[in-house]
Amino acid sequence: MTGMKHIKIHRKRILGKLSAVTTAVFALSIAHSASVLANAKDQILTGAGATGQQGASLQDQIQVVTNILLFLIGVIAVIAIIIGGIRYTTSNGDASQTKAAKDTILYAVVGLVVAIMAYAIVSWVVRAFA
């Protein structure tokens, strides 16, 4: 019986370390995403200045905002899918935890599909009325 107890304690330690590493990776990826967005804004402004335009048109501004929002939604969806995968892996066959993990993955994918469809609609409207 002590062997099973030792395995459970060892497994909890591994899961604790895994969750700490996962949290650190998420934090670093979010920090990197923020720096990428800041650099993208600077590059857009530099590019607009290099073309001789004083400012971007409304159509360009809407496109930039929708691109940034789609990027953020994509990052959030990937994080949710990873969290759902971790929850599924650590569910140990418990039906309620497995269902909750599958629902997390499903909702993340549905949210991503809705976001992509919204992006397509916004792009079409901007092109149609600009």
Short mmCIF file of N, CA and C in Angstrom, two decimals:
data_model
loop_
_atom_site.label_atom_id
_atom_site.label_comp_id
_atom_site.label_asym_id
_atom_site.label_seq_id
_atom_site.Cartn_x
_atom_site.Cartn_y
_atom_site.Cartn_z
N MET A 1 0.82 -1.19 0.00
CA MET A 1 0.00 0.00 0.00
C MET A 1 0.86 1.26 0.00
N THR A 2 2.01 1.20 0.65
CA THR A 2 2.86 2.38 0.67
C THR A 2 3.43 2.68 -0.70
N GLY A 3 3.57 1.65 -1.54
CA GLY A 3 4.06 1.86 -2.90
C GLY A 3 3.09 2.71 -3.71
N MET A 4 1.78 2.44 -3.59
CA MET A 4 0.77 3.25 -4.29
C MET A 4 0.75 4.67 -3.77
N LYS A 5 0.91 4.83 -2.47
CA LYS A 5 0.93 6.16 -1.87
C LYS A 5 2.13 6.94 -2.39
N HIS A 6 3.28 6.26 -2.50
CA HIS A 6 4.48 6.90 -3.02
C HIS A 6 4.29 7.33 -4.47
N ILE A 7 3.63 6.51 -5.27
CA ILE A 7 3.37 6.84 -6.67
C ILE A 7 2.46 8.05 -6.77
N LYS A 8 1.42 8.11 -5.93
CA LYS A 8 0.51 9.25 -5.96
C LYS A 8 1.22 10.53 -5.57
N ILE A 9 2.07 10.46 -4.56
CA ILE A 9 2.82 11.66 -4.14
C ILE A 9 3.78 12.07 -5.25
N HIS A 10 4.46 11.11 -5.85
CA HIS A 10 5.38 11.41 -6.95
C HIS A 10 4.63 12.03 -8.14
N ARG A 11 3.45 11.48 -8.45
CA ARG A 11 2.66 12.02 -9.54
C ARG A 11 2.21 13.45 -9.25
N LYS A 12 1.84 13.73 -8.00
CA LYS A 12 1.44 15.09 -7.64
C LYS A 12 2.61 16.05 -7.78
N ARG A 13 3.80 15.61 -7.43
CA ARG A 13 4.98 16.47 -7.58
C ARG A 13 5.25 16.76 -9.07
N ILE A 14 5.14 15.73 -9.89
CA ILE A 14 5.36 15.92 -11.33
C ILE A 14 4.32 16.87 -11.90
N LEU A 15 3.04 16.68 -11.52
CA LEU A 15 1.99 17.56 -12.02
C LEU A 15 2.18 18.99 -11.53
N GLY A 16 2.67 19.14 -10.30
CA GLY A 16 2.96 20.47 -9.78
C GLY A 16 4.05 21.15 -10.57
N LYS A 17 5.11 20.40 -10.86
CA LYS A 17 6.20 20.97 -11.66
C LYS A 17 5.73 21.27 -13.08
N LEU A 18 4.92 20.37 -13.65
CA LEU A 18 4.39 20.59 -14.99
C LEU A 18 3.53 21.84 -15.05
N SER A 19 2.68 22.02 -14.06
CA SER A 19 1.83 23.22 -14.07
C SER A 19 2.65 24.48 -13.86
N ALA A 20 3.71 24.41 -13.07
CA ALA A 20 4.57 25.59 -12.90
C ALA A 20 5.28 25.94 -14.20
N VAL A 21 5.78 24.94 -14.91
CA VAL A 21 6.44 25.18 -16.19
C VAL A 21 5.44 25.72 -17.21
N THR A 22 4.24 25.14 -17.23
CA THR A 22 3.21 25.60 -18.16
C THR A 22 2.83 27.05 -17.88
N THR A 23 2.69 27.39 -16.62
CA THR A 23 2.37 28.77 -16.25
C THR A 23 3.47 29.72 -16.69
N ALA A 24 4.71 29.31 -16.50
CA ALA A 24 5.83 30.16 -16.92
C ALA A 24 5.85 30.34 -18.44
N VAL A 25 5.58 29.28 -19.16
CA VAL A 25 5.54 29.38 -20.63
C VAL A 25 4.42 30.31 -21.08
N PHE A 26 3.24 30.19 -20.45
CA PHE A 26 2.13 31.09 -20.78
C PHE A 26 2.50 32.54 -20.51
N ALA A 27 3.11 32.79 -19.36
CA ALA A 27 3.48 34.16 -19.02
C ALA A 27 4.48 34.73 -20.02
N LEU A 28 5.46 33.92 -20.39
CA LEU A 28 6.45 34.38 -21.37
C LEU A 28 5.83 34.61 -22.74
N SER A 29 4.90 33.74 -23.14
CA SER A 29 4.28 33.92 -24.45
C SER A 29 3.39 35.15 -24.47
N ILE A 30 2.71 35.45 -23.37
CA ILE A 30 1.90 36.66 -23.30
C ILE A 30 2.78 37.89 -23.32
N ALA A 31 3.90 37.87 -22.59
CA ALA A 31 4.82 39.00 -22.61
C ALA A 31 5.41 39.20 -24.00
N HIS A 32 5.74 38.09 -24.66
CA HIS A 32 6.27 38.18 -26.03
C HIS A 32 5.21 38.73 -26.98
N SER A 33 3.97 38.30 -26.82
CA SER A 33 2.88 38.79 -27.68
C SER A 33 2.70 40.30 -27.52
N ALA A 34 2.80 40.78 -26.28
CA ALA A 34 2.67 42.22 -26.04
C ALA A 34 3.79 42.99 -26.73
N SER A 35 5.01 42.47 -26.67
CA SER A 35 6.11 43.17 -27.33
C SER A 35 5.98 43.11 -28.85
N VAL A 36 5.46 41.99 -29.37
CA VAL A 36 5.23 41.88 -30.82
C VAL A 36 4.20 42.90 -31.26
N LEU A 37 3.12 43.05 -30.48
CA LEU A 37 2.09 44.03 -30.83
C LEU A 37 2.64 45.45 -30.79
N ALA A 38 3.47 45.76 -29.79
CA ALA A 38 4.05 47.09 -29.71
C ALA A 38 4.97 47.35 -30.91
N ASN A 39 5.76 46.36 -31.28
CA ASN A 39 6.64 46.51 -32.45
C ASN A 39 5.83 46.64 -33.73
N ALA A 40 4.73 45.91 -33.84
CA ALA A 40 3.89 46.00 -35.03
C ALA A 40 3.31 47.40 -35.18
N LYS A 41 2.87 47.98 -34.08
CA LYS A 41 2.32 49.34 -34.13
C LYS A 41 3.40 50.32 -34.60
N ASP A 42 4.60 50.21 -34.04
CA ASP A 42 5.68 51.10 -34.45
C ASP A 42 6.02 50.92 -35.93
N GLN A 43 6.04 49.69 -36.39
CA GLN A 43 6.36 49.42 -37.79
C GLN A 43 5.27 49.96 -38.73
N ILE A 44 4.01 49.85 -38.32
CA ILE A 44 2.92 50.39 -39.13
C ILE A 44 3.04 51.90 -39.24
N LEU A 45 3.30 52.55 -38.10
CA LEU A 45 3.44 54.01 -38.12
C LEU A 45 4.67 54.43 -38.94
N THR A 46 5.76 53.68 -38.82
CA THR A 46 6.95 53.99 -39.61
C THR A 46 6.68 53.79 -41.09
N GLY A 47 5.98 52.71 -41.43
CA GLY A 47 5.64 52.45 -42.84
C GLY A 47 4.72 53.51 -43.41
N ALA A 48 3.74 53.95 -42.61
CA ALA A 48 2.84 55.00 -43.08
C ALA A 48 3.59 56.30 -43.28
N GLY A 49 4.55 56.58 -42.39
CA GLY A 49 5.36 57.79 -42.55
C GLY A 49 6.27 57.72 -43.76
N ALA A 50 6.77 56.53 -44.08
CA ALA A 50 7.68 56.37 -45.21
C ALA A 50 6.96 56.53 -46.55
N THR A 51 5.66 56.28 -46.57
CA THR A 51 4.91 56.43 -47.82
C THR A 51 4.50 57.87 -48.06
N GLY A 52 4.76 58.72 -47.10
CA GLY A 52 4.41 60.13 -47.26
C GLY A 52 3.03 60.45 -46.75
N GLN A 53 2.32 59.49 -46.22
CA GLN A 53 0.99 59.74 -45.68
C GLN A 53 1.13 60.21 -44.24
N GLN A 54 0.31 61.17 -43.87
CA GLN A 54 0.38 61.69 -42.50
C GLN A 54 -0.32 60.76 -41.52
N GLY A 55 -1.30 60.06 -41.95
CA GLY A 55 -2.00 59.13 -41.08
C GLY A 55 -2.66 58.06 -41.92
N ALA A 56 -3.01 57.00 -41.26
CA ALA A 56 -3.65 55.91 -41.98
C ALA A 56 -5.13 56.22 -42.17
N SER A 57 -5.71 55.69 -43.23
CA SER A 57 -7.13 55.90 -43.48
C SER A 57 -7.96 55.11 -42.48
N LEU A 58 -9.26 55.41 -42.45
CA LEU A 58 -10.15 54.70 -41.55
C LEU A 58 -10.17 53.21 -41.87
N GLN A 59 -10.15 52.88 -43.14
CA GLN A 59 -10.13 51.48 -43.56
C GLN A 59 -8.88 50.77 -43.03
N ASP A 60 -7.73 51.44 -43.13
CA ASP A 60 -6.49 50.85 -42.63
C ASP A 60 -6.52 50.69 -41.11
N GLN A 61 -7.08 51.67 -40.43
CA GLN A 61 -7.17 51.59 -38.97
C GLN A 61 -8.09 50.46 -38.53
N ILE A 62 -9.21 50.29 -39.22
CA ILE A 62 -10.13 49.19 -38.89
C ILE A 62 -9.44 47.86 -39.15
N GLN A 63 -8.71 47.76 -40.23
CA GLN A 63 -7.99 46.53 -40.56
C GLN A 63 -6.96 46.19 -39.49
N VAL A 64 -6.23 47.20 -39.02
CA VAL A 64 -5.22 46.98 -37.97
C VAL A 64 -5.90 46.51 -36.69
N VAL A 65 -7.00 47.14 -36.31
CA VAL A 65 -7.70 46.76 -35.08
C VAL A 65 -8.23 45.34 -35.19
N THR A 66 -8.83 44.99 -36.32
CA THR A 66 -9.36 43.62 -36.46
C THR A 66 -8.23 42.59 -36.49
N ASN A 67 -7.10 42.93 -37.09
CA ASN A 67 -5.96 42.01 -37.08
C ASN A 67 -5.45 41.77 -35.66
N ILE A 68 -5.34 42.84 -34.89
CA ILE A 68 -4.88 42.72 -33.50
C ILE A 68 -5.87 41.89 -32.68
N LEU A 69 -7.16 42.17 -32.83
CA LEU A 69 -8.16 41.41 -32.08
C LEU A 69 -8.16 39.94 -32.49
N LEU A 70 -8.02 39.66 -33.77
CA LEU A 70 -7.98 38.27 -34.22
C LEU A 70 -6.75 37.57 -33.65
N PHE A 71 -5.63 38.26 -33.61
CA PHE A 71 -4.41 37.69 -33.03
C PHE A 71 -4.62 37.38 -31.55
N LEU A 72 -5.20 38.32 -30.81
CA LEU A 72 -5.43 38.09 -29.38
C LEU A 72 -6.41 36.94 -29.14
N ILE A 73 -7.45 36.87 -29.94
CA ILE A 73 -8.41 35.77 -29.81
C ILE A 73 -7.74 34.44 -30.13
N GLY A 74 -6.88 34.44 -31.13
CA GLY A 74 -6.13 33.23 -31.45
C GLY A 74 -5.24 32.77 -30.31
N VAL A 75 -4.55 33.72 -29.68
CA VAL A 75 -3.69 33.38 -28.54
C VAL A 75 -4.53 32.82 -27.39
N ILE A 76 -5.66 33.48 -27.10
CA ILE A 76 -6.52 33.00 -26.02
C ILE A 76 -7.08 31.62 -26.33
N ALA A 77 -7.46 31.38 -27.58
CA ALA A 77 -8.00 30.08 -27.97
C ALA A 77 -6.94 28.98 -27.83
N VAL A 78 -5.72 29.27 -28.25
CA VAL A 78 -4.65 28.28 -28.11
C VAL A 78 -4.39 27.97 -26.64
N ILE A 79 -4.37 29.00 -25.81
CA ILE A 79 -4.18 28.78 -24.37
C ILE A 79 -5.32 27.94 -23.80
N ALA A 80 -6.55 28.23 -24.21
CA ALA A 80 -7.69 27.45 -23.72
C ALA A 80 -7.61 26.00 -24.19
N ILE A 81 -7.19 25.77 -25.41
CA ILE A 81 -7.04 24.41 -25.91
C ILE A 81 -5.95 23.67 -25.13
N ILE A 82 -4.85 24.34 -24.84
CA ILE A 82 -3.79 23.71 -24.06
C ILE A 82 -4.27 23.39 -22.65
N ILE A 83 -4.98 24.32 -22.04
CA ILE A 83 -5.52 24.08 -20.70
C ILE A 83 -6.50 22.91 -20.73
N GLY A 84 -7.36 22.87 -21.73
CA GLY A 84 -8.28 21.74 -21.87
C GLY A 84 -7.55 20.43 -22.05
N GLY A 85 -6.48 20.44 -22.82
CA GLY A 85 -5.67 19.23 -23.01
C GLY A 85 -5.01 18.77 -21.73
N ILE A 86 -4.50 19.72 -20.96
CA ILE A 86 -3.90 19.37 -19.67
C ILE A 86 -4.96 18.82 -18.72
N ARG A 87 -6.12 19.47 -18.69
CA ARG A 87 -7.21 18.98 -17.84
C ARG A 87 -7.65 17.58 -18.27
N TYR A 88 -7.70 17.34 -19.57
CA TYR A 88 -8.09 16.02 -20.07
C TYR A 88 -7.06 14.96 -19.68
N THR A 89 -5.79 15.32 -19.80
CA THR A 89 -4.72 14.39 -19.47
C THR A 89 -4.70 14.06 -17.98
N THR A 90 -4.99 15.04 -17.16
CA THR A 90 -4.93 14.84 -15.71
C THR A 90 -6.27 14.42 -15.11
N SER A 91 -7.27 14.12 -15.93
CA SER A 91 -8.59 13.76 -15.40
C SER A 91 -8.63 12.37 -14.79
N ASN A 92 -7.68 11.51 -15.14
CA ASN A 92 -7.59 10.15 -14.60
C ASN A 92 -8.84 9.34 -14.83
N GLY A 93 -9.53 9.57 -15.93
CA GLY A 93 -10.71 8.79 -16.25
C GLY A 93 -11.98 9.21 -15.55
N ASP A 94 -11.93 10.27 -14.73
CA ASP A 94 -13.14 10.76 -14.07
C ASP A 94 -14.05 11.38 -15.14
N ALA A 95 -15.26 10.88 -15.23
CA ALA A 95 -16.17 11.26 -16.32
C ALA A 95 -16.49 12.75 -16.30
N SER A 96 -16.72 13.31 -15.12
CA SER A 96 -17.08 14.73 -15.06
C SER A 96 -15.90 15.63 -15.46
N GLN A 97 -14.69 15.26 -15.02
CA GLN A 97 -13.52 16.06 -15.39
C GLN A 97 -13.19 15.91 -16.88
N THR A 98 -13.37 14.71 -17.39
CA THR A 98 -13.14 14.49 -18.82
C THR A 98 -14.11 15.30 -19.66
N LYS A 99 -15.39 15.32 -19.26
CA LYS A 99 -16.39 16.09 -19.99
C LYS A 99 -16.08 17.59 -19.93
N ALA A 100 -15.69 18.06 -18.75
CA ALA A 100 -15.35 19.48 -18.62
C ALA A 100 -14.15 19.84 -19.49
N ALA A 101 -13.16 18.97 -19.56
CA ALA A 101 -11.99 19.22 -20.39
C ALA A 101 -12.36 19.23 -21.87
N LYS A 102 -13.18 18.28 -22.29
CA LYS A 102 -13.63 18.24 -23.68
C LYS A 102 -14.45 19.48 -24.02
N ASP A 103 -15.30 19.92 -23.08
CA ASP A 103 -16.08 21.13 -23.31
C ASP A 103 -15.19 22.36 -23.45
N THR A 104 -14.12 22.43 -22.65
CA THR A 104 -13.18 23.55 -22.75
C THR A 104 -12.57 23.60 -24.15
N ILE A 105 -12.14 22.46 -24.64
CA ILE A 105 -11.54 22.40 -25.98
C ILE A 105 -12.57 22.76 -27.04
N LEU A 106 -13.78 22.20 -26.91
CA LEU A 106 -14.84 22.47 -27.88
C LEU A 106 -15.19 23.96 -27.92
N TYR A 107 -15.35 24.58 -26.75
CA TYR A 107 -15.71 25.99 -26.70
C TYR A 107 -14.60 26.87 -27.25
N ALA A 108 -13.36 26.50 -27.03
CA ALA A 108 -12.24 27.27 -27.58
C ALA A 108 -12.23 27.20 -29.11
N VAL A 109 -12.47 26.02 -29.65
CA VAL A 109 -12.49 25.87 -31.11
C VAL A 109 -13.69 26.61 -31.71
N VAL A 110 -14.87 26.50 -31.07
CA VAL A 110 -16.05 27.22 -31.56
C VAL A 110 -15.81 28.73 -31.51
N GLY A 111 -15.21 29.21 -30.43
CA GLY A 111 -14.90 30.63 -30.32
C GLY A 111 -13.95 31.09 -31.40
N LEU A 112 -12.97 30.26 -31.71
CA LEU A 112 -12.01 30.59 -32.77
C LEU A 112 -12.69 30.64 -34.13
N VAL A 113 -13.58 29.70 -34.40
CA VAL A 113 -14.32 29.69 -35.67
C VAL A 113 -15.20 30.93 -35.78
N VAL A 114 -15.89 31.28 -34.70
CA VAL A 114 -16.74 32.48 -34.71
C VAL A 114 -15.89 33.72 -34.94
N ALA A 115 -14.73 33.79 -34.31
CA ALA A 115 -13.84 34.95 -34.49
C ALA A 115 -13.36 35.06 -35.93
N ILE A 116 -13.02 33.95 -36.54
CA ILE A 116 -12.57 33.97 -37.94
C ILE A 116 -13.71 34.40 -38.86
N MET A 117 -14.92 33.92 -38.59
CA MET A 117 -16.07 34.34 -39.39
C MET A 117 -16.36 35.83 -39.21
N ALA A 118 -16.24 36.33 -37.98
CA ALA A 118 -16.44 37.75 -37.74
C ALA A 118 -15.39 38.58 -38.47
N TYR A 119 -14.16 38.09 -38.47
CA TYR A 119 -13.09 38.78 -39.20
C TYR A 119 -13.42 38.86 -40.70
N ALA A 120 -13.90 37.76 -41.25
CA ALA A 120 -14.25 37.73 -42.67
C ALA A 120 -15.37 38.71 -42.97
N ILE A 121 -16.37 38.77 -42.10
CA ILE A 121 -17.50 39.69 -42.31
C ILE A 121 -17.04 41.14 -42.22
N VAL A 122 -16.23 41.45 -41.21
CA VAL A 122 -15.74 42.83 -41.05
C VAL A 122 -14.88 43.21 -42.25
N SER A 123 -14.04 42.33 -42.70
CA SER A 123 -13.19 42.63 -43.86
C SER A 123 -14.04 42.88 -45.10
N TRP A 124 -15.07 42.07 -45.30
CA TRP A 124 -15.95 42.23 -46.46
C TRP A 124 -16.69 43.57 -46.38
N VAL A 125 -17.20 43.91 -45.21
CA VAL A 125 -17.93 45.17 -45.05
C VAL A 125 -17.02 46.37 -45.29
N VAL A 126 -15.81 46.31 -44.76
CA VAL A 126 -14.87 47.43 -44.93
C VAL A 126 -14.52 47.59 -46.40
N ARG A 127 -14.29 46.49 -47.11
CA ARG A 127 -13.97 46.58 -48.54
C ARG A 127 -15.17 47.03 -49.36
N ALA A 128 -16.36 46.60 -48.98
CA ALA A 128 -17.57 46.92 -49.74
C ALA A 128 -17.95 48.40 -49.61
N PHE A 129 -17.73 48.98 -48.44
CA PHE A 129 -18.18 50.36 -48.20
C PHE A 129 -17.06 51.37 -48.20
N ALA A 130 -15.86 50.95 -48.52
CA ALA A 130 -14.74 51.91 -48.52
C ALA A 130 -14.47 52.42 -49.91
#
